[in-house]
Short mmCIF file of C-alpha atoms in Angstrom, two decimals:
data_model
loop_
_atom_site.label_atom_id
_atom_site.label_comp_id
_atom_site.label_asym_id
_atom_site.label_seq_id
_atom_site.Cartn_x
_atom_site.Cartn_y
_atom_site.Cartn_z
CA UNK J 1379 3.58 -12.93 15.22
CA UNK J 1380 0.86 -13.64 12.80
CA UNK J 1381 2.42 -14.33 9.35
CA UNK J 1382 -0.64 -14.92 7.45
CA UNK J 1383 -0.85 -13.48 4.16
CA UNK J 1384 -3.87 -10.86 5.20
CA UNK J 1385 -2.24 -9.79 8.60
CA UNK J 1386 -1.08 -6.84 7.80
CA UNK J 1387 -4.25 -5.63 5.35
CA UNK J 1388 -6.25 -6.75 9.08
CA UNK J 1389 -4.21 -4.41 11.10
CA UNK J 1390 -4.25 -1.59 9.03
CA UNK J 1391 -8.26 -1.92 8.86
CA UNK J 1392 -8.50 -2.33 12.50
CA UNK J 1393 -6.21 1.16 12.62
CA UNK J 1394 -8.52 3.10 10.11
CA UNK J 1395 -11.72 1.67 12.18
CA UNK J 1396 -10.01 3.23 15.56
CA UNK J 1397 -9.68 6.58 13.28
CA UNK J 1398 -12.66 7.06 11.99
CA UNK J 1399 -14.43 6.23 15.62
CA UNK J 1400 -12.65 9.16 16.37
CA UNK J 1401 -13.73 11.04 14.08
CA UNK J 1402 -16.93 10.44 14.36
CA UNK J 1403 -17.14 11.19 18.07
CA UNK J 1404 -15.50 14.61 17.15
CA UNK J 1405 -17.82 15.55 14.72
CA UNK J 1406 -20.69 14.96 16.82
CA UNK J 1407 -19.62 16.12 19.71
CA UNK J 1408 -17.17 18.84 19.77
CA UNK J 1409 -16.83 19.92 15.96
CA UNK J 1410 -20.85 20.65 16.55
CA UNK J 1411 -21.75 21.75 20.00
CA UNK J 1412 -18.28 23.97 20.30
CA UNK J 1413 -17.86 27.68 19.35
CA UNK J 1414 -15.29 29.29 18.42
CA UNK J 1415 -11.44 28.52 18.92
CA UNK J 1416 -12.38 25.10 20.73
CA UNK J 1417 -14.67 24.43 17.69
CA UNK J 1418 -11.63 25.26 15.30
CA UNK J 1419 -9.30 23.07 17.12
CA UNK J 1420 -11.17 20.26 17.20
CA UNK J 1421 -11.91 20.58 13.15
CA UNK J 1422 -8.11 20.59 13.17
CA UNK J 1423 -7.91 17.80 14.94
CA UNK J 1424 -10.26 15.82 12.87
CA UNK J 1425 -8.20 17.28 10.02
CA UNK J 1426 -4.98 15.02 10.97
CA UNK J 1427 -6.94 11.81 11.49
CA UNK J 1428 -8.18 12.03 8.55
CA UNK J 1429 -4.60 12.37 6.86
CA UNK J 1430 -3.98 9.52 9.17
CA UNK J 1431 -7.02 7.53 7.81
CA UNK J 1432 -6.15 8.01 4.50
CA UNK J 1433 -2.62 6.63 5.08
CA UNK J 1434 -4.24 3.71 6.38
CA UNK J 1435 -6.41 3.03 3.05
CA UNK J 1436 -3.17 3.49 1.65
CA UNK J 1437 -1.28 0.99 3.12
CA UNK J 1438 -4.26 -1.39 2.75
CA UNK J 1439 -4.19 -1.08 -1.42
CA UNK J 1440 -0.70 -2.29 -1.00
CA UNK J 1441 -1.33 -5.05 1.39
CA UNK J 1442 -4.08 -6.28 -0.63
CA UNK J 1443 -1.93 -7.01 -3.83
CA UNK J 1444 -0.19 -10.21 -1.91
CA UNK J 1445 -3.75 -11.44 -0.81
CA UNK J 1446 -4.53 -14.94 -2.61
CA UNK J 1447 -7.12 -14.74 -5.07
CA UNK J 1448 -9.15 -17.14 -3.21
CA UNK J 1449 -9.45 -14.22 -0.38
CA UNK J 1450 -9.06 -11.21 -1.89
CA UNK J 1451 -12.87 -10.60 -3.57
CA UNK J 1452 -13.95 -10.33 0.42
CA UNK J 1453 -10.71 -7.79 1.11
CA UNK J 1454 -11.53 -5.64 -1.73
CA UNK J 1455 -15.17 -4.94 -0.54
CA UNK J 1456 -13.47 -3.97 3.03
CA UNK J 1457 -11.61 -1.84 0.96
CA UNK J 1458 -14.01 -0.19 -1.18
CA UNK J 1459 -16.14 0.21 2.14
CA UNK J 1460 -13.23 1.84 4.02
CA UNK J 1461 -12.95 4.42 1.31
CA UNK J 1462 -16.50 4.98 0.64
CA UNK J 1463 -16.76 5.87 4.68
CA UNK J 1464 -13.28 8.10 4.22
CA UNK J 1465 -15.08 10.05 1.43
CA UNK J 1466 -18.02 10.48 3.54
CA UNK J 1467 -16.89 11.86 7.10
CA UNK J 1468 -13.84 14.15 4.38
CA UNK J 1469 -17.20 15.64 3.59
CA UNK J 1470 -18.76 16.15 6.50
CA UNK J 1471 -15.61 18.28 7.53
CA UNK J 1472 -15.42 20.24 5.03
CA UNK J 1473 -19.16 21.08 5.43
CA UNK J 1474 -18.22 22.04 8.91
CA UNK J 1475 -15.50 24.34 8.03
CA UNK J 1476 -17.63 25.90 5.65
CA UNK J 1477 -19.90 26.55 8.42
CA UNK J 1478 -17.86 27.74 10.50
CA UNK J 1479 -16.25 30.20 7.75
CA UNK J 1480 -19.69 31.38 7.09
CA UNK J 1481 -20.13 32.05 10.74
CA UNK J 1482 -16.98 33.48 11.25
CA UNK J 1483 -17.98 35.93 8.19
CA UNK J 1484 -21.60 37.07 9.66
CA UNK J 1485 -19.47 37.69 13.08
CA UNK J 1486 -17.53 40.04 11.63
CA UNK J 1487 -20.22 42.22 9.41
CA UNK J 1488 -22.57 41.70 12.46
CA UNK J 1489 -21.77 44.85 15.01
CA UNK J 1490 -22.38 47.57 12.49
CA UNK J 1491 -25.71 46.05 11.76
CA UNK J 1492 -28.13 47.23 14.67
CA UNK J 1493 -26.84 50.87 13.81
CA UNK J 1494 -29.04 53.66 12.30
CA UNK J 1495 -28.80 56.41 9.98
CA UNK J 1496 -29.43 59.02 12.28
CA UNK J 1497 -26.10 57.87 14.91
CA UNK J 1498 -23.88 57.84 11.68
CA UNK J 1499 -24.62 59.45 8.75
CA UNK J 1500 -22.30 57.50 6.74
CA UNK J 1501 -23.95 54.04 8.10
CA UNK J 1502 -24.84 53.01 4.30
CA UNK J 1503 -21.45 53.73 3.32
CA UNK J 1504 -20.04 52.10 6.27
CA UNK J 1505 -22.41 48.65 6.15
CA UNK J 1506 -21.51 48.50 2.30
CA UNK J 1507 -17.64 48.72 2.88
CA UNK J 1508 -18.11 45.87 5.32
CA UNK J 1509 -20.39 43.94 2.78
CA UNK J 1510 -17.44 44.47 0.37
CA UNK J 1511 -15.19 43.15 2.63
CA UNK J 1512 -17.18 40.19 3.75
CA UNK J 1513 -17.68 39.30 -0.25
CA UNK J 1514 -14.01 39.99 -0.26
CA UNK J 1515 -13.23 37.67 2.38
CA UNK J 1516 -16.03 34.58 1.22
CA UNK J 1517 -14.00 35.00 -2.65
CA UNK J 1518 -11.21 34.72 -0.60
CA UNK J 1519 -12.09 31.43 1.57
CA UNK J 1520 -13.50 29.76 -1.91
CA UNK J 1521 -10.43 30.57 -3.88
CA UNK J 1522 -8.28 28.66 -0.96
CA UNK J 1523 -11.13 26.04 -0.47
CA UNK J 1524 -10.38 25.22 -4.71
CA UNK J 1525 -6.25 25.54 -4.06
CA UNK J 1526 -6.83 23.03 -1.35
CA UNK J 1527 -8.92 21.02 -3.39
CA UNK J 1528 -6.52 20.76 -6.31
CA UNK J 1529 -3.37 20.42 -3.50
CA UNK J 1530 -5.44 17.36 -2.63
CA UNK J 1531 -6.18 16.34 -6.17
CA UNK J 1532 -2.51 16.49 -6.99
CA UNK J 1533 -1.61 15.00 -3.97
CA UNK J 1534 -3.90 11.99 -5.03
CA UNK J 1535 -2.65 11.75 -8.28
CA UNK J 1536 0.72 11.53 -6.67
CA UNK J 1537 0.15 8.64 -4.25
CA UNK J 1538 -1.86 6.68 -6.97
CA UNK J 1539 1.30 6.92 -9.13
CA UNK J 1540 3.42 5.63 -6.08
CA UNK J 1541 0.95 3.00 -5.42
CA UNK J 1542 1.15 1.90 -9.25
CA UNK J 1543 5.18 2.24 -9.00
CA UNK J 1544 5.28 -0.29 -5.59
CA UNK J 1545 2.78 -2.48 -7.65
CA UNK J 1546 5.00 -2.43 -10.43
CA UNK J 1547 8.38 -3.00 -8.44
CA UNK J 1548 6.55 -6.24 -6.56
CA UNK J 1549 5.50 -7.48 -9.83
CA UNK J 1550 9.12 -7.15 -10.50
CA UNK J 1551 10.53 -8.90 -7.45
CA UNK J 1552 7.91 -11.57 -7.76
CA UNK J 1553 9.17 -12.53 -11.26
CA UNK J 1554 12.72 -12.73 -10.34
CA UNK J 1555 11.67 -15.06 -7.66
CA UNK J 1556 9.91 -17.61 -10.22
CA UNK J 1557 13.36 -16.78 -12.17
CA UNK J 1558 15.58 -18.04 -9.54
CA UNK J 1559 13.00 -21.42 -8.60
CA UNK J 1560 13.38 -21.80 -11.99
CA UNK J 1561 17.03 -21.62 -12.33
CA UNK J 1562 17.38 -23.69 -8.99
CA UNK J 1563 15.36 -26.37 -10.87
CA UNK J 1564 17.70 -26.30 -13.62
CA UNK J 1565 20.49 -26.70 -11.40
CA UNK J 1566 19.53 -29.31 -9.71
CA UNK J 1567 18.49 -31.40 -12.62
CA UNK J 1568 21.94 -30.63 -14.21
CA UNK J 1569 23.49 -31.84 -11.02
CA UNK J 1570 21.44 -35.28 -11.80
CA UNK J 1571 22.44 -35.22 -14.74
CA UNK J 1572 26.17 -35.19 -13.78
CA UNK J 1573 26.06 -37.37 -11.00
CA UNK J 1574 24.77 -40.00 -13.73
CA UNK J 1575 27.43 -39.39 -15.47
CA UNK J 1576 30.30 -39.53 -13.22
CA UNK J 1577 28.27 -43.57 -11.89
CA UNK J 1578 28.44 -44.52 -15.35
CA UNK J 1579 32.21 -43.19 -15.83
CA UNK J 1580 33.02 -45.56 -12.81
CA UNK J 1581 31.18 -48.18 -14.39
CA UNK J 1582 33.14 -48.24 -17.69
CA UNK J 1583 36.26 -48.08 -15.49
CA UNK J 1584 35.48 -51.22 -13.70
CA UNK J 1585 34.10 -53.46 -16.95
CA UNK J 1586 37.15 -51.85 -18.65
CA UNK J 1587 39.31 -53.06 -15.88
CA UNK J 1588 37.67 -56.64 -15.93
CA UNK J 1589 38.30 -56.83 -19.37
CA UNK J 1590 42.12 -56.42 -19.23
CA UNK J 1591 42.73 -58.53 -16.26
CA UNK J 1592 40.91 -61.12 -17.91
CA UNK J 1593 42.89 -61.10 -20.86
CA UNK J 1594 46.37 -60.87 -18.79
CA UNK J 1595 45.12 -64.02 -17.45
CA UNK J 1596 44.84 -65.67 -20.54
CA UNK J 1597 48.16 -64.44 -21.65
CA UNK J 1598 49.40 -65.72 -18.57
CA UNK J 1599 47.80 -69.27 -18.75
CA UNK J 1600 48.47 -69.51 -22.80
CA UNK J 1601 52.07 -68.97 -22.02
CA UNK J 1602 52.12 -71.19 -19.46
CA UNK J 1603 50.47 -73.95 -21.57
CA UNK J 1604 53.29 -73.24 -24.12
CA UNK J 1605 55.92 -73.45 -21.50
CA UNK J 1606 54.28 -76.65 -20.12
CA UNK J 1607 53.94 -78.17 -23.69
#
């Protein structure tokens, strides 16, 4: 298992690079040369690999907080390029499903059009009813185009604030790890310190010891000389 510091940022590119091949060959292919229901599906399809994608780019602004400085100026272009290409095929499938909205719309007004006045005398009345409805309908698609778009703004917001609460929790965990090196270099130097201490304690035992046995001796041999004398 690879344990280099930029394995994980790799794999999560190399993920997001799969996706977005993906999604490319959908949007060229079926999201354009499909009609109808197949055409829808494979929008939705695109749809959840781009959620996917975006996880990815997620996961890589994490991962590229524990690069080394010495690497990460390379990582962050990847980065920036990875979102940059996100933004762009997000885009492009949204223009689609505007498209295909739009089509969907002009579907539905189109039967009544190739009528004439004289098979129904209420023809105006009818094609402007339908006109109503279609304007109905396209207010209707734009006002849950903007809901999306602020569901997605929100949901933004909230994953940046996530991404600055991990950042802030790591920051965290990394300075209680200089803490406790620093403690453990305390420690150990106070254990130095002590085991200095405890040499020299033996020391002064032995010269102390030294010192009174020589002096019993001399007792001992200045009574003797007494005795002798």
């Amino acid at each position: 298992m690879d344990n280099s510091p930029t394995a994980l940022f790799d794999s999560y590119e190399q993920d997001f690079q799969q996706l977005i091949q993906s999604i490319r060959e959908k949007l060229d292919g079926d999201a354009n040369q499909q009609q109808g229901e197949q055409r829808k599906a494979a929008l939705r399809r695109v749809e959840l690999e781009l959620d996917e994608a975006d996880e990815m780019v997620s996961q890589m602004e994490i991962e590229i907080q524990g690069i080394p400085q010495s690497l990460k100026p390379s990582y962050q272009t990847r980065l920036k390029t990875a979102k940059s290409d996100l933004q762009r095929y997000k885009k492009l499938s949204k223009d689609l499903h505007a498209q295909l909205s739009r089509m969907d719309l002009l579907g539905r007004s189109s039967p009544g059009l190739g009528g004439s006045a004289s098979d129904d005398p209420y023809g105006a009345s009818s094609d402007r009813t339908r006109l109503l409805a279609g304007t109905a309908l396209l207010e209707d698609g734009s006002r849950r185009l903007l809901e999306s778009q602020r569901i997605a703004l929100e949901t933004e917001e909230q994953g940046a604030d996530i991404l600055r609460s991990l950042r802030s929790q790591r920051e965290q965990i990394v300075n209680s790890r200089d803490t406790l090196q620093r403690a453990d270099t305390s420690i150990d130097r106070a254990s130095g310190t002590l085991k200095k201490m405890i040499r020299r304690m033996y020391q002064q035992r032995i010269v102390t010891a030294a010192i009174i046995l020589v002096l019993v001796v001399l007792i001992l041999f200045i009574l003797w000389a007494k005795l002798w004398h």
